[in-house]
Short mmCIF file of C-alpha atoms and ligand atoms in Angstrom, two decimals:
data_model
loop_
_atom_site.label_atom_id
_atom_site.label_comp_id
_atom_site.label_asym_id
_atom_site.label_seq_id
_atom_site.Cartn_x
_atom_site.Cartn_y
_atom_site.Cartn_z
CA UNK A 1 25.10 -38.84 119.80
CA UNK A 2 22.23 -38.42 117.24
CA UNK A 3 20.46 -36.87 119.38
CA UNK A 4 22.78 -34.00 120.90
CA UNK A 5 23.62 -33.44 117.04
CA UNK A 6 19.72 -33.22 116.40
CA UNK A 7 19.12 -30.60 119.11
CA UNK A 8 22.25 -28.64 118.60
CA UNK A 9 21.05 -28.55 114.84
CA UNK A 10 17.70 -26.72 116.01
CA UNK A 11 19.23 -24.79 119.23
CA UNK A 12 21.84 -23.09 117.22
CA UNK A 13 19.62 -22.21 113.76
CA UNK A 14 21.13 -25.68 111.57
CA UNK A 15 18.26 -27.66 110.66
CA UNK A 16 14.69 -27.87 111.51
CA UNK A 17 11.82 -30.37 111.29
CA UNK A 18 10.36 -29.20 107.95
CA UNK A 19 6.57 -27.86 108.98
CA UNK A 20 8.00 -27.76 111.95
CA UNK A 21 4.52 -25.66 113.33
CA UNK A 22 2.42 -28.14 112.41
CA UNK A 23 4.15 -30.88 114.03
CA UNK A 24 6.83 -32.07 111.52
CA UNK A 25 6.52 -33.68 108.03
CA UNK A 26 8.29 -37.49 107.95
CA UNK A 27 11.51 -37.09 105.58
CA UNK A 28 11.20 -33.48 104.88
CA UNK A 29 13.99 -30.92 106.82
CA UNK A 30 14.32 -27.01 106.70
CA UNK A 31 18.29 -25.51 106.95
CA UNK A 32 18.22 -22.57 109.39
CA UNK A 33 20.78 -19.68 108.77
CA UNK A 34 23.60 -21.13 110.08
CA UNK A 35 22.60 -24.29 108.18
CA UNK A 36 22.20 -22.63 104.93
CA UNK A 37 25.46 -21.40 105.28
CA UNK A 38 27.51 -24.45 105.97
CA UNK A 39 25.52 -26.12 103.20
CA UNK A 40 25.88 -23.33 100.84
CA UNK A 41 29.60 -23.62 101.76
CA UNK A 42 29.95 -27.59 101.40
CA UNK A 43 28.13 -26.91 97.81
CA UNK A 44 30.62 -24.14 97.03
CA UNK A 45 33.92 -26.31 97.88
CA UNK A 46 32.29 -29.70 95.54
CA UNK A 47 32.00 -27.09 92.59
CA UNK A 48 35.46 -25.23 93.04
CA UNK A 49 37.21 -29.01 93.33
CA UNK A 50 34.97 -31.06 90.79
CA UNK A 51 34.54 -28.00 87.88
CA UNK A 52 36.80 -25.25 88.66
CA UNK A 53 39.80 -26.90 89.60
CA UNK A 54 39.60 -29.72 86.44
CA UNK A 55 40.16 -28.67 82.68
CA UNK A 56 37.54 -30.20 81.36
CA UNK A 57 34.29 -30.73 83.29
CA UNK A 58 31.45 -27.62 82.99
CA UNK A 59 27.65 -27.54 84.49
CA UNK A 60 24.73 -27.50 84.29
CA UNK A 61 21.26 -26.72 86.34
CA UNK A 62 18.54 -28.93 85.04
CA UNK A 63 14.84 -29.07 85.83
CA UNK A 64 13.72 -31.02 88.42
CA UNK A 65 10.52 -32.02 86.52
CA UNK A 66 11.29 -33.45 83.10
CA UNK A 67 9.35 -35.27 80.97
CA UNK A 68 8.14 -38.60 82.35
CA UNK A 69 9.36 -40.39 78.84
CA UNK A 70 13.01 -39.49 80.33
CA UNK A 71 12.13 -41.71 83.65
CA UNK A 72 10.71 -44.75 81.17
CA UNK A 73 13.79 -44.48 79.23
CA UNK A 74 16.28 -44.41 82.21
CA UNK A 75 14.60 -47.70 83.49
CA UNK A 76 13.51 -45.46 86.86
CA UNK A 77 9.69 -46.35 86.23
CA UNK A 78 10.32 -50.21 86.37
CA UNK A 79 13.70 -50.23 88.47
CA UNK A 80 13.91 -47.89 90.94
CA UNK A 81 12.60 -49.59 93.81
CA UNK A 82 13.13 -51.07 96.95
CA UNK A 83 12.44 -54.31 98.58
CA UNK A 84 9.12 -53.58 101.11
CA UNK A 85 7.31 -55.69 103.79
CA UNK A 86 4.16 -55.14 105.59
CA UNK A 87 3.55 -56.26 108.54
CA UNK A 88 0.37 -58.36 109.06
CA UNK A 89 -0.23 -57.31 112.43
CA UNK A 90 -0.45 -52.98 112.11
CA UNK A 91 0.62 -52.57 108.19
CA UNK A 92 2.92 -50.48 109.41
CA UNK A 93 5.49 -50.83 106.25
CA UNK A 94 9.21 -51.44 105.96
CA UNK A 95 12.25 -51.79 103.68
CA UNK A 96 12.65 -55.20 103.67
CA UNK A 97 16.66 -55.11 103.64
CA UNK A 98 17.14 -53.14 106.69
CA UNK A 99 16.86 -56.36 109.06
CA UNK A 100 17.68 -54.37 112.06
CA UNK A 101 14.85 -52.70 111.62
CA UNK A 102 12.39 -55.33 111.24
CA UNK A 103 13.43 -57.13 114.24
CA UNK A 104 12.88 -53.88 116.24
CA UNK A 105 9.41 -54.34 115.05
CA UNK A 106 9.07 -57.87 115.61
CA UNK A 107 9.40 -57.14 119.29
CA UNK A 108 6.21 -55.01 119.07
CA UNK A 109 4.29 -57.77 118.17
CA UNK A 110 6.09 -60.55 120.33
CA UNK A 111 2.54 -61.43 121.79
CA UNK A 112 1.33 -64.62 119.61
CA UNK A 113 -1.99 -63.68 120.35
CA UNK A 114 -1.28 -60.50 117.71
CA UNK A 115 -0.65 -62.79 115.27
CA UNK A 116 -3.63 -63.58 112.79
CA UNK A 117 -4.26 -67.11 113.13
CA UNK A 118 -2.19 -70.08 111.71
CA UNK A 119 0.37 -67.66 110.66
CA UNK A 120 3.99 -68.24 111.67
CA UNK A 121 5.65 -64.42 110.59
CA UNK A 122 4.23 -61.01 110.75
CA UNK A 123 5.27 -60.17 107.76
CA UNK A 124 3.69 -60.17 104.73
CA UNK A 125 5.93 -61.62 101.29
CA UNK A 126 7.95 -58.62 100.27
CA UNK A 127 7.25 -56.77 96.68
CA UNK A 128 9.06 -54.02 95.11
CA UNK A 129 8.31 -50.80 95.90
CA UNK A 130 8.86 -47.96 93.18
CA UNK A 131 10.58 -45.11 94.44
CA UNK A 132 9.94 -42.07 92.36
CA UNK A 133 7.42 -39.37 93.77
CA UNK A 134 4.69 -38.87 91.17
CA UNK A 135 3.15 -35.41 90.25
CA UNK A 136 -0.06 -33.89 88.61
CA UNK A 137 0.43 -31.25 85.68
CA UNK A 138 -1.75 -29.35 83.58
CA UNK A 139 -5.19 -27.59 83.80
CA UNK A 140 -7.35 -30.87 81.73
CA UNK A 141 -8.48 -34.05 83.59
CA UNK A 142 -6.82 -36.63 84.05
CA UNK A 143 -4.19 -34.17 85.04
CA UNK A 144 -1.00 -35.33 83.04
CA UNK A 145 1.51 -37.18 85.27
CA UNK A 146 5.19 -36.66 85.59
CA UNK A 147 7.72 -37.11 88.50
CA UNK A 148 10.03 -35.23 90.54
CA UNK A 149 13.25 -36.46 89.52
CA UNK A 150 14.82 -39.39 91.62
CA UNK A 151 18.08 -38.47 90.92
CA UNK A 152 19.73 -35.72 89.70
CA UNK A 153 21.37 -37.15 86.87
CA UNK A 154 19.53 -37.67 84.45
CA UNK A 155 19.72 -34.18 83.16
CA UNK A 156 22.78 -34.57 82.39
CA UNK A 157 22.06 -37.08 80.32
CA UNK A 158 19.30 -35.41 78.51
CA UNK A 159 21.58 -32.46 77.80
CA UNK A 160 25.05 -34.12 76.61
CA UNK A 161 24.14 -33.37 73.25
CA UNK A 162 23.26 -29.18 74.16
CA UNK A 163 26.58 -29.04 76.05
CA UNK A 164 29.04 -30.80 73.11
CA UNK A 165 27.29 -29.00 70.33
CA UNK A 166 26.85 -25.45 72.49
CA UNK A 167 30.87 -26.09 74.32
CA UNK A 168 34.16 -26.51 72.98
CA UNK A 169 34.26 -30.35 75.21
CA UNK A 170 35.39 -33.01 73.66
CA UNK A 171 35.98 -36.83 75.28
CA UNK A 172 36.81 -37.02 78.16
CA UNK A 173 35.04 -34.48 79.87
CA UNK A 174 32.35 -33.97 82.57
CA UNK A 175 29.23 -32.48 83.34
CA UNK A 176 28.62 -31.63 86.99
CA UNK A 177 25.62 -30.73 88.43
CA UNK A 178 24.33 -29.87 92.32
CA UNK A 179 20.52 -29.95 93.24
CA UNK A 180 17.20 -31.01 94.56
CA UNK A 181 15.96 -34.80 94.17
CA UNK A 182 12.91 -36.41 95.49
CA UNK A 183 12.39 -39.84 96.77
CA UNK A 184 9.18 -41.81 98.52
CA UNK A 185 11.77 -43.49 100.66
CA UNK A 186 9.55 -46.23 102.79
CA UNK A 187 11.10 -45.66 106.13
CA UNK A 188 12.95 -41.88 105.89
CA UNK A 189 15.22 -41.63 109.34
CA UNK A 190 18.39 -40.80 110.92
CA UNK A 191 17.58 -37.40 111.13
CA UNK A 192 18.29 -36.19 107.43
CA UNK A 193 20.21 -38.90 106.43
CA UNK A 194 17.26 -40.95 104.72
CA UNK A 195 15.08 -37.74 103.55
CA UNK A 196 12.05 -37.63 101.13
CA UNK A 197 13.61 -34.70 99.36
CA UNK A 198 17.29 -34.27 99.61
CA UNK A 199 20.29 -32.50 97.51
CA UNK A 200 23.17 -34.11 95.20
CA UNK A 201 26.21 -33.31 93.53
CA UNK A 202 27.33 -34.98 90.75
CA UNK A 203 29.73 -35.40 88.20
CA UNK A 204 29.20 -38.08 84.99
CA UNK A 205 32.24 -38.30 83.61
CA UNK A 206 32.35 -39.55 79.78
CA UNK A 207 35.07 -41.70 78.27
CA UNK A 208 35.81 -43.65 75.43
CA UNK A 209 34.49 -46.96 75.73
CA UNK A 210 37.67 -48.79 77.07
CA UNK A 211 37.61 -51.31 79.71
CA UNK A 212 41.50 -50.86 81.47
CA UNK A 213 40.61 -46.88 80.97
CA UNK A 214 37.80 -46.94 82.50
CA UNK A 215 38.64 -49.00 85.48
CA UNK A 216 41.49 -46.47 86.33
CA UNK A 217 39.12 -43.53 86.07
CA UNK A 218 36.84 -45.25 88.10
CA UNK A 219 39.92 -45.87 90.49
CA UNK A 220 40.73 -42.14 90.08
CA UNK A 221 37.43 -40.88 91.13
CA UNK A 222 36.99 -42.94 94.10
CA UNK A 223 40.64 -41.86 95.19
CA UNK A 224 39.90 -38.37 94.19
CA UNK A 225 36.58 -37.95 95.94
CA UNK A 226 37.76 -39.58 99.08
CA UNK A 227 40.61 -36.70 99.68
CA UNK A 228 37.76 -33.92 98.98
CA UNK A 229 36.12 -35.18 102.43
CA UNK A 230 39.53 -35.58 104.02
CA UNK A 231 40.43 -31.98 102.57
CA UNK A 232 37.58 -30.60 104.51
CA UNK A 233 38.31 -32.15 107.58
CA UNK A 234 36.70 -36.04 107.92
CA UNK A 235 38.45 -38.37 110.16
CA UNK A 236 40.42 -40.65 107.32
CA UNK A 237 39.50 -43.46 109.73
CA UNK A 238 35.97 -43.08 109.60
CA UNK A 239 35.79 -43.60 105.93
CA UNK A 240 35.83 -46.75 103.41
CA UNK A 241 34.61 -47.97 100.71
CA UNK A 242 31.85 -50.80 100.52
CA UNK A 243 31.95 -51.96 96.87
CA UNK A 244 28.11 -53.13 96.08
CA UNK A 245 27.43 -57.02 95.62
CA UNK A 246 26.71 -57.98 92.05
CA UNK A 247 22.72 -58.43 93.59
CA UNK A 248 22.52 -55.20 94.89
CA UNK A 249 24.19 -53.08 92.15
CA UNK A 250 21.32 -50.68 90.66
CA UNK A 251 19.75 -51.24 87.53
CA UNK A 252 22.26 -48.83 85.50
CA UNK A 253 25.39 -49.69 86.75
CA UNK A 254 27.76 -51.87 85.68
CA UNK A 255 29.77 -51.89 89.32
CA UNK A 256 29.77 -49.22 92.09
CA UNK A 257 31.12 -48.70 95.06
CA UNK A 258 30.07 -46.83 97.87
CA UNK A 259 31.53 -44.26 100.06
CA UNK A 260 30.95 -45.13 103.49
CA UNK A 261 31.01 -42.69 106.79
CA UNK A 262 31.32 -44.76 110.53
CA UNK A 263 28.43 -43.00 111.63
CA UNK A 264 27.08 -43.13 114.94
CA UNK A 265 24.00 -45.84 113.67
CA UNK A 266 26.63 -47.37 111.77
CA UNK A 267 28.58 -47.32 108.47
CA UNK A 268 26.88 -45.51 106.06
CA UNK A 269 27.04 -44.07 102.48
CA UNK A 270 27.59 -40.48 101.24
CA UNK A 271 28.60 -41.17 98.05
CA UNK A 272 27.81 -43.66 95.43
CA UNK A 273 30.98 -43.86 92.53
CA UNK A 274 28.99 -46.21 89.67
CA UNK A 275 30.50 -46.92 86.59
CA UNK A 276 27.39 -46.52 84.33
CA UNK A 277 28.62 -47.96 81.50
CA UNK A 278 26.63 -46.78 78.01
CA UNK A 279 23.34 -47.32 79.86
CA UNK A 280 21.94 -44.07 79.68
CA UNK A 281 23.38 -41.92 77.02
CA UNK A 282 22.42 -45.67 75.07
CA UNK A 283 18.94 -45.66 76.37
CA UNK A 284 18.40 -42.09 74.98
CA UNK A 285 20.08 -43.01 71.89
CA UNK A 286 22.66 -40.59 72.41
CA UNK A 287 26.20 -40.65 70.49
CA UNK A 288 29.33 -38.50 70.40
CA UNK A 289 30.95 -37.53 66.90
CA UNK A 290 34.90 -37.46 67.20
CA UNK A 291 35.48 -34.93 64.89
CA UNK A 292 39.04 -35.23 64.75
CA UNK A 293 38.61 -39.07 62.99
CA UNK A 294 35.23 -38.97 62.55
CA UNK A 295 34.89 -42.05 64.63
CA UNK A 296 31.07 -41.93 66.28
CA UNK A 297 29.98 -44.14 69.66
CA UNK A 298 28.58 -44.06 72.49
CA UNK A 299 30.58 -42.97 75.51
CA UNK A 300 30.77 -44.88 78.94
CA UNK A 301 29.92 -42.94 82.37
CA UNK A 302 31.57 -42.97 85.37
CA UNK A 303 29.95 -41.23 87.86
CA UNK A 304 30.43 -39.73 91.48
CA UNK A 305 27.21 -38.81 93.23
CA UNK A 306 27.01 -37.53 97.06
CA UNK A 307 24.29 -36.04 99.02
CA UNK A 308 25.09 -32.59 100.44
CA UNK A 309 22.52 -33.21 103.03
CA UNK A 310 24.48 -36.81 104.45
CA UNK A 311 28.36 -34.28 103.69
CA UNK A 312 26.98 -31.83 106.10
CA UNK A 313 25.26 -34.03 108.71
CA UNK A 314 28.52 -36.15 109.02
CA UNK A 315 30.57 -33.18 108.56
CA UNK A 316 28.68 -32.14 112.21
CA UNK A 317 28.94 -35.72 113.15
CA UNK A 318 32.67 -35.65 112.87
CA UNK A 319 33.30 -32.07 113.99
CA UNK A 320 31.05 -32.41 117.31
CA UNK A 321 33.68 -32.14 120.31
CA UNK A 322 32.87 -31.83 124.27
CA UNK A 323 35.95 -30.62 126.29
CA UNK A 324 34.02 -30.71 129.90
CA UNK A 325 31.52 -28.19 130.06
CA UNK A 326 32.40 -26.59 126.41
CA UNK A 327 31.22 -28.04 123.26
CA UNK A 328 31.77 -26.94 120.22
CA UNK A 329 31.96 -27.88 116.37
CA UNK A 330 35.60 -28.25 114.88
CA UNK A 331 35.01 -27.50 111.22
CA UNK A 332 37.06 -26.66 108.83
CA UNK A 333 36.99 -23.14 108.34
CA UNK A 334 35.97 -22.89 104.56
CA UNK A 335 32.63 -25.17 105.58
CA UNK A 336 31.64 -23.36 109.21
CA UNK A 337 29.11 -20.98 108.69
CA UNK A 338 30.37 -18.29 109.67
CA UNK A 339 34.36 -17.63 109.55
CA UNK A 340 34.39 -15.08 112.47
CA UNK A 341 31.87 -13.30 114.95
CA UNK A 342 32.46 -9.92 115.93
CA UNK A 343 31.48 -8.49 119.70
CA UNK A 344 31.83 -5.57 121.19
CA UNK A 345 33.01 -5.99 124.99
CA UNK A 346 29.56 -4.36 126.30
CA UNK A 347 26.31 -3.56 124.08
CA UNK A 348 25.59 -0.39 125.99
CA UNK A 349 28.74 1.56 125.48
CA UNK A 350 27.85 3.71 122.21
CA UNK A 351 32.01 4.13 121.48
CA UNK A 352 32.44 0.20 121.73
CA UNK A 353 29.73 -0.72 119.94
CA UNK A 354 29.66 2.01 116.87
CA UNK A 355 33.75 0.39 116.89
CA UNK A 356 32.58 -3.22 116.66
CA UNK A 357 29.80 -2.38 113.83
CA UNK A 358 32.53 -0.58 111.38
CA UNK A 359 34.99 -3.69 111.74
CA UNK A 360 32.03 -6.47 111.48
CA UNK A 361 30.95 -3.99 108.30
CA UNK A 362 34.82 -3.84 107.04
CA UNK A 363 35.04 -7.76 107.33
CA UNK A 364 31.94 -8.39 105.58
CA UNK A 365 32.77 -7.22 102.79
CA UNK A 366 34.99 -10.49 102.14
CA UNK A 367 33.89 -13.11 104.62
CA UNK A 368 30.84 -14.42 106.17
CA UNK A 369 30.30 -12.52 109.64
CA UNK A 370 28.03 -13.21 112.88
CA UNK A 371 27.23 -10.37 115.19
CA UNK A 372 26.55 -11.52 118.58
CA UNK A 373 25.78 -8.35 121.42
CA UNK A 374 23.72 -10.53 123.97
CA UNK A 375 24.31 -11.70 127.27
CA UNK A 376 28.44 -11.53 128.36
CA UNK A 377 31.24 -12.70 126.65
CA UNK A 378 31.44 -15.96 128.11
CA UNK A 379 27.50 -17.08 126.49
CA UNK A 380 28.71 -15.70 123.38
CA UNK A 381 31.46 -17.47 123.45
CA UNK A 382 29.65 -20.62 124.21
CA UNK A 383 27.02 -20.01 120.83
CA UNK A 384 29.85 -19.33 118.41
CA UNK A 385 31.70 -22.32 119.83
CA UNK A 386 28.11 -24.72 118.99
CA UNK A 387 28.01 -22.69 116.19
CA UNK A 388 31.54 -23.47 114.72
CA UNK A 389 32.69 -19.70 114.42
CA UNK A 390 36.31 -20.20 114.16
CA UNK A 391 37.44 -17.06 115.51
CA UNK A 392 35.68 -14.28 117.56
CA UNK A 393 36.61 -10.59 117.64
CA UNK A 394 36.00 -8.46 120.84
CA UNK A 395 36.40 -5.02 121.00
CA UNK A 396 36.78 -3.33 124.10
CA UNK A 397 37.72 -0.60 125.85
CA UNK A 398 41.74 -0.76 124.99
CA UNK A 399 40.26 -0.79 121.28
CA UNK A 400 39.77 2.18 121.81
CA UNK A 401 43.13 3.22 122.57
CA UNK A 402 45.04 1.13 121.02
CA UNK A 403 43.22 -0.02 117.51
CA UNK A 404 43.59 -2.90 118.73
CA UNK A 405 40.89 -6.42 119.37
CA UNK A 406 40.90 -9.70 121.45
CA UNK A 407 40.75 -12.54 118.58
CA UNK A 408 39.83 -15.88 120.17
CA UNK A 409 40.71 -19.38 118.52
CA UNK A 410 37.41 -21.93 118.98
CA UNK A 411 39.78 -24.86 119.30
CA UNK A 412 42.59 -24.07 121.44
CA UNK A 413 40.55 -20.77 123.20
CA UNK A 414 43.62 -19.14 123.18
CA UNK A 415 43.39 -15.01 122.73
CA UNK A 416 45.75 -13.10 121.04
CA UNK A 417 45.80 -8.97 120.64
CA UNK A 418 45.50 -8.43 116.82
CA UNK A 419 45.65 -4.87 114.99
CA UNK A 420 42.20 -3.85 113.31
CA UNK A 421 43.99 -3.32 110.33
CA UNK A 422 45.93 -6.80 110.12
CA UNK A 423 42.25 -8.53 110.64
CA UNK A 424 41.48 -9.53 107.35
CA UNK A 425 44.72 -10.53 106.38
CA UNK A 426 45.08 -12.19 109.56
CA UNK A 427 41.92 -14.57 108.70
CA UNK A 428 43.05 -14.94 105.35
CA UNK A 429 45.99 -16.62 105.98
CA UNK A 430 44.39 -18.87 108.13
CA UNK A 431 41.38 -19.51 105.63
CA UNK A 432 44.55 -20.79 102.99
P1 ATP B 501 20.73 -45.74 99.87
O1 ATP B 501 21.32 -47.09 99.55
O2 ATP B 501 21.19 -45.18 101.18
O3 ATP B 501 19.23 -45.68 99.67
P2 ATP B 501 21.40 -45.05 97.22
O4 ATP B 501 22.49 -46.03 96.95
O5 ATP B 501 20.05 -45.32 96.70
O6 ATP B 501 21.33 -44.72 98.79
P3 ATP B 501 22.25 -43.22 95.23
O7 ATP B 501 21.11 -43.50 94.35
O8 ATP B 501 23.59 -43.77 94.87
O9 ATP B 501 21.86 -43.63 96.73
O10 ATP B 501 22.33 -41.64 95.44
C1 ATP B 501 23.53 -40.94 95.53
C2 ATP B 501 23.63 -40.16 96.82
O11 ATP B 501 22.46 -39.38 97.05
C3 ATP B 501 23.77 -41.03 98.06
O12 ATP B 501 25.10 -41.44 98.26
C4 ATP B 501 23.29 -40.10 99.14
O13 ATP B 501 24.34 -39.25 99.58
C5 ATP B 501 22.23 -39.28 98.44
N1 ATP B 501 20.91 -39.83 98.80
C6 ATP B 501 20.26 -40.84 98.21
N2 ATP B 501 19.08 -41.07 98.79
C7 ATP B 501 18.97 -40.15 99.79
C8 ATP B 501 17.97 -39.85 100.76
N3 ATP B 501 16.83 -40.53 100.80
N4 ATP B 501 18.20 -38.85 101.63
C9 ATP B 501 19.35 -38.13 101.60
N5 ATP B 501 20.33 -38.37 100.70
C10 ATP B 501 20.15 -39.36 99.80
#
C-alpha cells in the first residue's frame, strides 16, 4: 500500500524525493502542484476550525531560528532526545525503541562470525540522542550557534506577552500557529511520515491554573480535534487515542495523549494533545496580569499539535480506492487539490476549446481549477480520478448548441448535463 501511495504521489505531481536529481536526500520531501494544493488546503481548513471558527484564539508566524537561550530554557538542549543504538557490527544507527526495527537488522548480521569476538549482542548500550538540528550564524569565527526550531511552539511561548499586551485576549484564549520544524530524526521513514524537516499546526491553549478545568479542556480538545479529521473525511475507525505511559511522556508535559491513524505500517500518531502544565511560560518566567482582580500567575497549557505532512499522507492513505481497473482518491472536496477540471471534448476544435478556456477562466475566479487537453477523455479521466478532482467538466460539441457541459462525479462516475451558467453554483452547493 505504501508503495502505490508513494508512486501515485510522484506520478500525479504530490510529493517528490527532495533533491530528487541528485538521488534523494534521507528525511527531506518536495510537494508537487497538486501536493501544494492539498496541503495548502489541509492548512487552510486547521486555521478556519482552530482560529476562525473560536472566539478567542488569534496567531501568530514566528521565526524558525530563535535564539538558542529559548531552546536551554525550554529544556530542548538537554531533553529532546531519543533513545539510540549502534550496532557493533556496521554502526549503522537506530532508535532504540522501535524494536521492530532492530530485529530487521539483527537478521543482517545473523552470521556469528560478524560478531566481534566474545560478544553476545550487536548492539552497542543505548545513549540519548539530542534531537535538535544545530546551525552556524554570523560572519566571526567560531560562527555563533543556534538551532532550527524542534517544534513549533515555542514561539508561542516567547510571544504570549506581545500578543496579551498588543490584543484585547484575556484567559482563556489561544495562540495558534502553522509552520516549518526541523528534526535530526535517527532513522527518518515511511515515506514522509518520519521527515527531517516537516510542518505543524498548533494551538496552546492558556487557562487558569485549575486541575478539574483543565482536565475537561484537555478532554475538549482531544474530542474536538478528533471530529476535525472525521470532518474532512478519515475513517472514524481508523482513529484512537494512545494516551503516553508516565515513562514516555516528554519532558514538558504533564500527560498527553496521542492521536493515532491505523496506518498501513501500523498505528501511528498525527497529533500529540499534551497538557503542558506551567512548564514553559514558567521556564521563561512568564506571567499573566488579570486585570479585572488584579490577581497575577502563571497560566497552564494545553496544547494540540499535528503534522500537516502525517494529515495529508493519511488523508491519501485513507482516500486511496481501486474499483477494478480505476483508482482514484476519495477526498473530501475542500482538501483535493483541485475542486474541478475542465476539458474540452477535442483539443483541436478552435470553437470547443476557446468554449472550455472562458468557463475554466469563469470558474477560476472562485475555485481551484485543472485544465487537462491531452490524450481522450477516458486518460483524462483516469489523471483527475488519481488526482482527486471531484468533478470534471467537458465541453463538447452540443455545448455549443445548447450552453450546456457533461459534469462527471469521481466517485459514482455518473454524468449529468449541467447549464454553464448553473456551474458555479452547482459546485458550491456541493463544496457546503
Ligand atoms: P514521534 O513519537 O512520532 O517521534 P512526537 O511525539 O515526537 O512524534 P510531537 O513532538 O508531539 O511528536 O510533535 C507533534 C506532531 O508533529 C506529531 O504528532 C507529528 O504529526 C509531527 N511530527 C513530529 N515529528 C515529525 C517528523 N519527524 N516528521 C513528520 N512529522 C512529525
Amino acid at each position: 500500500m505504501m508503495e502505490k501511495i508513494t508512486s501515485l504521489a510522484k506520478r500525479r505531481g504530490f510529493i517528490f524525493q527532495g533533491s530528487d536529481i541528485y538521488g534523494g536526500y534521507q528525511g527531506f520531501w518536495d510537494y508537487g502542484p497538486a501536493g501544494v494544493e492539498m496541503k495548502n488546503n489541509i492548512k487552510k481548513e486547521w486555521w478556519k476550525y482552530m482560529v476562525y471558527d473560536q472566539e478567542n484564539v488569534v496567531g501568530i508566524d514566528a521565526a524558525i531560528v530563535m535564539n538558542p537561550i529559548v531552546w536551554d530554557k525550554s529544556g530542548h538542549l538537554k531533553a529532546f532526545t531519543d533513545p539510540l543504538v549502534e550496532c557493533k557490527v556496521c554502526h549503522k544507527r537506530f532508535r532504540a525503541d522501535n524494536e521492530d526495527i532492530l530485529r530487521e537488522h539483527e537478521k543482517t548480521h545473523k552470521d556469528e562470525k560478524d560478531l566481534p569476538a566474545g560478544e553476545a549482542s550487536i548492539w552497542a548500550e543505548a545513549k540519548t540522542f539530542n534531537l535538535m538540528t544545530e546551525v552556524l550564524l554570523g560572519t566571526t569565527e567560531p560562527k555563533e550557534k543556534s538551532y532550527l526550531r524542534g517544534e513549533i511552539t515555542q514561539g508561542a511561548f516567547v510571544n504570549f506577552k506581545n500578543v496579551v499586551d498588543s490584543t484585547r485576549v484575556k484567559i482563556p484564549f489561544g495562540i495558534a500557529q502553522i509552520g516549518k520544524a526541523f528534526r535530526n530524526e535517527i532513522t527518518p521513514g515511511n515515506f514522509t511520515f518520519r521527515s527531517r524537516e516537516f510542518e505543524q499546526m498548533e494551538l496552546e491553549y492558556f487557562i487558569k491554573p485549575d486541575e478539574k478545568d483543565s482536565k475537561e479542556t484537555f478532554e475538549y480538545f482531544k474530542d474536538m480535534r478528533k471530529k476535525w479529521y472525521e470532518s474532512l473525511g478519515i475513517n472514524p475507525k481508523k482513529l484512537r487515542f494512545h494516551d503516553h505511559e508516565p515513562d514516555k511522556i516528554a519532558h514538558y508535559a504533564r500527560y498527553a495523549t496521542d492521536l493515532e491513524y491505523e496506518a498501513p505500517f501500523g498505528w501511528s500518531e498525527f497529533e500529540g494533545i499534551h497538557h503542558r502544565g506551567d512548564y514553559d511560560l514558567g521556564n521563561h518566567g512568564l506571567k499573566y496580569k488579570d486585570n479585572m482582580t488584579g490577581e497575577e500567575y502563571t497560566p497552564w497549557v494545553i496544547e494540540t499539535s499535528g503534522g500537516v505532512d502525517r494529515a495529508m499522507l493519511f488523508f491519501l492513505v485513507d482516500a486511496y480506492r481501486e474499483d477494478g481497473d480505476r483508482v482514484y482518491l476519495k477526498l473530501n472536496p475542500k482538501i483535493a487539490p483541485y475542486k474541478v477540471a475542465v476539458f474540452p471534448l477535442l483539443a483541436n476544435k478552435p470553437d470547443l476549446l476557446a468554449k472550455a478556456r472562458d468557463i475554466y477562466k469563469d470558474l477560476k475566479r472562485s475555485l481551484s481549477v485543472t485544465w487537462d487537453d491531452r490524450g481522450n477523455i477516458g486518460k483524462r479521466y483516469f489523471a483527475q480520478d488519481e488526482i482527486g478532482t471531484p468533478w470534471c467538466v467537458t465541453v463538447d460539441f452540443e455545448t455549443l448548441n445548447d450552453n450546456s457541459v457533461t459534469v462527471r462525479d469521481r466517485d459514482s462516475a455518473t454524468q449529468v448535463r449541467i447549464a454553464i451558467d448553473k456551474l458555479p453554483e452547482y459546485f458550491q452547493n456541493r463544496l457546503g
